[in-house]
Structure formats: structure tokens, C-alpha cells
Amino acid sequence: MKTLIINGSPRANGDTAALIGELQKHLKDEIIVIQTYNVAVQPCTDCRYCWTNAACALQDEMQNIFKMIDEADNIILASPI
């Protein structure tokens, strides 16, 4: 099984990261953690390119994230409150 964890916290060593670390101890197989604070993703411009194409007109790191989402068996969203 492949688990994708998306960490929405800007703090690499904060409480959210600590909880993710603890969770990882209990998960098996492949685990991928994305630190959203460090990912270069542009906002959607509503160009509607994706309506007629199987991709986004913006070529950034989100293309890799889409692939990881498609391949993941489990997706966990972690965010500070």
C-alpha cells in the first residue's frame, strides 16, 4: 500500500510534523510526505485548459502531486489548527 501524507503546516518541526512522525511509526509499506510550505505550486488561473486537455496549462510541482494522488491508496491531510 502507498500512503500519501500532505502536511499543510509551515513549521517543519512543529506539532503537526510530530504527529505525522508518530503516525508513520504505525503505517506499513511506502509513505510519501509532502510539505506544502516548500512546494512551488501556482494558483489556478481558471484558463480552462484542463477542460479540453488531460493536464494543466501551468507546469509546476502540482503535476507531480497529481500523479502521487492518483497512485496513492491512502491520503492523509495534516493541518495545524
mmCIF file of the C-alpha atoms, coordinates in Angstrom:
data_MODEL
# 
_entry.id   MODEL 
# 
loop_
_atom_site.group_PDB 
_atom_site.id 
_atom_site.type_symbol 
_atom_site.label_atom_id 
_atom_site.label_alt_id 
_atom_site.label_comp_id 
_atom_site.label_asym_id 
_atom_site.label_entity_id 
_atom_site.label_seq_id 
_atom_site.pdbx_PDB_ins_code 
_atom_site.Cartn_x 
_atom_site.Cartn_y 
_atom_site.Cartn_z 
_atom_site.occupancy 
_atom_site.B_iso_or_equiv 
_atom_site.pdbx_formal_charge 
_atom_site.auth_seq_id 
_atom_site.auth_comp_id 
_atom_site.auth_asym_id 
_atom_site.auth_atom_id 
_atom_site.pdbx_PDB_model_num 
ATOM 1  C CA . MET A 1 1  ? 0.000   0.000  0.000   1.00 0.00 ? 1  MET A CA 1 
ATOM 2  C CA . LYS A 1 2  ? 1.103   3.533  -0.720  1.00 0.00 ? 2  LYS A CA 1 
ATOM 3  C CA . THR A 1 3  ? 0.177   6.323  1.699   1.00 0.00 ? 3  THR A CA 1 
ATOM 4  C CA . LEU A 1 4  ? 0.453   9.997  0.788   1.00 0.00 ? 4  LEU A CA 1 
ATOM 5  C CA . ILE A 1 5  ? 0.586   12.467 3.679   1.00 0.00 ? 5  ILE A CA 1 
ATOM 6  C CA . ILE A 1 6  ? 0.082   16.134 2.830   1.00 0.00 ? 6  ILE A CA 1 
ATOM 7  C CA . ASN A 1 7  ? 1.406   18.401 5.580   1.00 0.00 ? 7  ASN A CA 1 
ATOM 8  C CA . GLY A 1 8  ? -0.126  21.879 5.453   1.00 0.00 ? 8  GLY A CA 1 
ATOM 9  C CA . SER A 1 9  ? 1.956   23.318 8.287   1.00 0.00 ? 9  SER A CA 1 
ATOM 10 C CA . PRO A 1 10 ? 4.645   25.942 7.618   1.00 0.00 ? 10 PRO A CA 1 
ATOM 11 C CA . ARG A 1 11 ? 6.690   24.578 10.555  1.00 0.00 ? 11 ARG A CA 1 
ATOM 12 C CA . ALA A 1 12 ? 8.918   21.670 9.546   1.00 0.00 ? 12 ALA A CA 1 
ATOM 13 C CA . ASN A 1 13 ? 9.431   20.636 13.185  1.00 0.00 ? 13 ASN A CA 1 
ATOM 14 C CA . GLY A 1 14 ? 6.114   21.731 14.689  1.00 0.00 ? 14 GLY A CA 1 
ATOM 15 C CA . ASP A 1 15 ? 3.332   19.783 16.355  1.00 0.00 ? 15 ASP A CA 1 
ATOM 16 C CA . THR A 1 16 ? 1.775   18.700 13.046  1.00 0.00 ? 16 THR A CA 1 
ATOM 17 C CA . ALA A 1 17 ? 5.114   17.241 11.923  1.00 0.00 ? 17 ALA A CA 1 
ATOM 18 C CA . ALA A 1 18 ? 5.439   15.460 15.285  1.00 0.00 ? 18 ALA A CA 1 
ATOM 19 C CA . LEU A 1 19 ? 2.008   13.884 14.841  1.00 0.00 ? 19 LEU A CA 1 
ATOM 20 C CA . ILE A 1 20 ? 2.918   12.819 11.304  1.00 0.00 ? 20 ILE A CA 1 
ATOM 21 C CA . GLY A 1 21 ? 6.129   11.261 12.632  1.00 0.00 ? 21 GLY A CA 1 
ATOM 22 C CA . GLU A 1 22 ? 4.197   9.301  15.226  1.00 0.00 ? 22 GLU A CA 1 
ATOM 23 C CA . LEU A 1 23 ? 1.664   8.176  12.633  1.00 0.00 ? 23 LEU A CA 1 
ATOM 24 C CA . GLN A 1 24 ? 4.444   6.998  10.312  1.00 0.00 ? 24 GLN A CA 1 
ATOM 25 C CA . LYS A 1 25 ? 5.620   4.576  13.010  1.00 0.00 ? 25 LYS A CA 1 
ATOM 26 C CA . HIS A 1 26 ? 2.292   2.743  12.693  1.00 0.00 ? 26 HIS A CA 1 
ATOM 27 C CA . LEU A 1 27 ? 1.946   2.718  8.913   1.00 0.00 ? 27 LEU A CA 1 
ATOM 28 C CA . LYS A 1 28 ? 3.310   -0.014 6.698   1.00 0.00 ? 28 LYS A CA 1 
ATOM 29 C CA . ASP A 1 29 ? 4.686   -0.048 3.167   1.00 0.00 ? 29 ASP A CA 1 
ATOM 30 C CA . GLU A 1 30 ? 5.518   3.110  1.208   1.00 0.00 ? 30 GLU A CA 1 
ATOM 31 C CA . ILE A 1 31 ? 4.900   6.525  2.792   1.00 0.00 ? 31 ILE A CA 1 
ATOM 32 C CA . ILE A 1 32 ? 5.331   9.840  0.963   1.00 0.00 ? 32 ILE A CA 1 
ATOM 33 C CA . VAL A 1 33 ? 5.133   13.133 2.866   1.00 0.00 ? 33 VAL A CA 1 
ATOM 34 C CA . ILE A 1 34 ? 4.607   16.413 1.016   1.00 0.00 ? 34 ILE A CA 1 
ATOM 35 C CA . GLN A 1 35 ? 5.490   19.619 2.876   1.00 0.00 ? 35 GLN A CA 1 
ATOM 36 C CA . THR A 1 36 ? 3.167   22.095 1.153   1.00 0.00 ? 36 THR A CA 1 
ATOM 37 C CA . TYR A 1 37 ? 5.095   25.071 2.514   1.00 0.00 ? 37 TYR A CA 1 
ATOM 38 C CA . ASN A 1 38 ? 8.124   24.044 0.447   1.00 0.00 ? 38 ASN A CA 1 
ATOM 39 C CA . VAL A 1 39 ? 6.337   23.119 -2.795  1.00 0.00 ? 39 VAL A CA 1 
ATOM 40 C CA . ALA A 1 40 ? 6.268   25.526 -5.757  1.00 0.00 ? 40 ALA A CA 1 
ATOM 41 C CA . VAL A 1 41 ? 2.633   25.410 -6.846  1.00 0.00 ? 41 VAL A CA 1 
ATOM 42 C CA . GLN A 1 42 ? 0.961   28.247 -8.715  1.00 0.00 ? 42 GLN A CA 1 
ATOM 43 C CA . PRO A 1 43 ? -2.695  29.116 -8.125  1.00 0.00 ? 43 PRO A CA 1 
ATOM 44 C CA . CYS A 1 44 ? -5.286  28.117 -10.698 1.00 0.00 ? 44 CYS A CA 1 
ATOM 45 C CA . THR A 1 45 ? -5.896  30.900 -13.231 1.00 0.00 ? 45 THR A CA 1 
ATOM 46 C CA . ASP A 1 46 ? -9.226  29.475 -14.459 1.00 0.00 ? 46 ASP A CA 1 
ATOM 47 C CA . CYS A 1 47 ? -7.860  29.256 -18.005 1.00 0.00 ? 47 CYS A CA 1 
ATOM 48 C CA . ARG A 1 48 ? -9.980  26.107 -18.553 1.00 0.00 ? 48 ARG A CA 1 
ATOM 49 C CA . TYR A 1 49 ? -7.156  24.343 -20.378 1.00 0.00 ? 49 TYR A CA 1 
ATOM 50 C CA . CYS A 1 50 ? -7.951  21.219 -18.365 1.00 0.00 ? 50 CYS A CA 1 
ATOM 51 C CA . TRP A 1 51 ? -11.489 21.141 -19.789 1.00 0.00 ? 51 TRP A CA 1 
ATOM 52 C CA . THR A 1 52 ? -10.183 20.006 -23.165 1.00 0.00 ? 52 THR A CA 1 
ATOM 53 C CA . ASN A 1 53 ? -6.813  18.502 -22.180 1.00 0.00 ? 53 ASN A CA 1 
ATOM 54 C CA . ALA A 1 54 ? -5.747  15.821 -19.736 1.00 0.00 ? 54 ALA A CA 1 
ATOM 55 C CA . ALA A 1 55 ? -3.301  18.155 -17.977 1.00 0.00 ? 55 ALA A CA 1 
ATOM 56 C CA . CYS A 1 56 ? -2.885  21.640 -16.570 1.00 0.00 ? 56 CYS A CA 1 
ATOM 57 C CA . ALA A 1 57 ? -1.511  24.569 -18.565 1.00 0.00 ? 57 ALA A CA 1 
ATOM 58 C CA . LEU A 1 58 ? 0.642   25.541 -15.572 1.00 0.00 ? 58 LEU A CA 1 
ATOM 59 C CA . GLN A 1 59 ? 3.748   23.378 -15.451 1.00 0.00 ? 59 GLN A CA 1 
ATOM 60 C CA . ASP A 1 60 ? 4.776   23.341 -11.798 1.00 0.00 ? 60 ASP A CA 1 
ATOM 61 C CA . GLU A 1 61 ? 5.238   20.815 -8.990  1.00 0.00 ? 61 GLU A CA 1 
ATOM 62 C CA . MET A 1 62 ? 1.480   20.207 -8.826  1.00 0.00 ? 62 MET A CA 1 
ATOM 63 C CA . GLN A 1 63 ? 1.810   17.898 -11.829 1.00 0.00 ? 63 GLN A CA 1 
ATOM 64 C CA . ASN A 1 64 ? 3.899   15.523 -9.693  1.00 0.00 ? 64 ASN A CA 1 
ATOM 65 C CA . ILE A 1 65 ? 1.455   15.833 -6.804  1.00 0.00 ? 65 ILE A CA 1 
ATOM 66 C CA . PHE A 1 66 ? -1.453  14.890 -9.109  1.00 0.00 ? 66 PHE A CA 1 
ATOM 67 C CA . LYS A 1 67 ? 0.476   11.761 -10.071 1.00 0.00 ? 67 LYS A CA 1 
ATOM 68 C CA . MET A 1 68 ? 1.139   10.896 -6.407  1.00 0.00 ? 68 MET A CA 1 
ATOM 69 C CA . ILE A 1 69 ? -2.558  11.346 -5.586  1.00 0.00 ? 69 ILE A CA 1 
ATOM 70 C CA . ASP A 1 70 ? -3.551  9.027  -8.418  1.00 0.00 ? 70 ASP A CA 1 
ATOM 71 C CA . GLU A 1 71 ? -1.086  6.353  -7.273  1.00 0.00 ? 71 GLU A CA 1 
ATOM 72 C CA . ALA A 1 72 ? -1.872  6.564  -3.535  1.00 0.00 ? 72 ALA A CA 1 
ATOM 73 C CA . ASP A 1 73 ? -4.034  4.005  -1.772  1.00 0.00 ? 73 ASP A CA 1 
ATOM 74 C CA . ASN A 1 74 ? -4.460  6.304  1.248   1.00 0.00 ? 74 ASN A CA 1 
ATOM 75 C CA . ILE A 1 75 ? -4.312  10.089 1.503   1.00 0.00 ? 75 ILE A CA 1 
ATOM 76 C CA . ILE A 1 76 ? -3.906  11.864 4.838   1.00 0.00 ? 76 ILE A CA 1 
ATOM 77 C CA . LEU A 1 77 ? -4.269  15.644 5.174   1.00 0.00 ? 77 LEU A CA 1 
ATOM 78 C CA . ALA A 1 78 ? -2.447  17.102 8.170   1.00 0.00 ? 78 ALA A CA 1 
ATOM 79 C CA . SER A 1 79 ? -3.000  20.714 9.117   1.00 0.00 ? 79 SER A CA 1 
ATOM 80 C CA . PRO A 1 80 ? -2.380  22.838 12.199  1.00 0.00 ? 80 PRO A CA 1 
ATOM 81 C CA . ILE A 1 81 ? -5.348  24.351 13.958  1.00 0.00 ? 81 ILE A CA 1 
# 
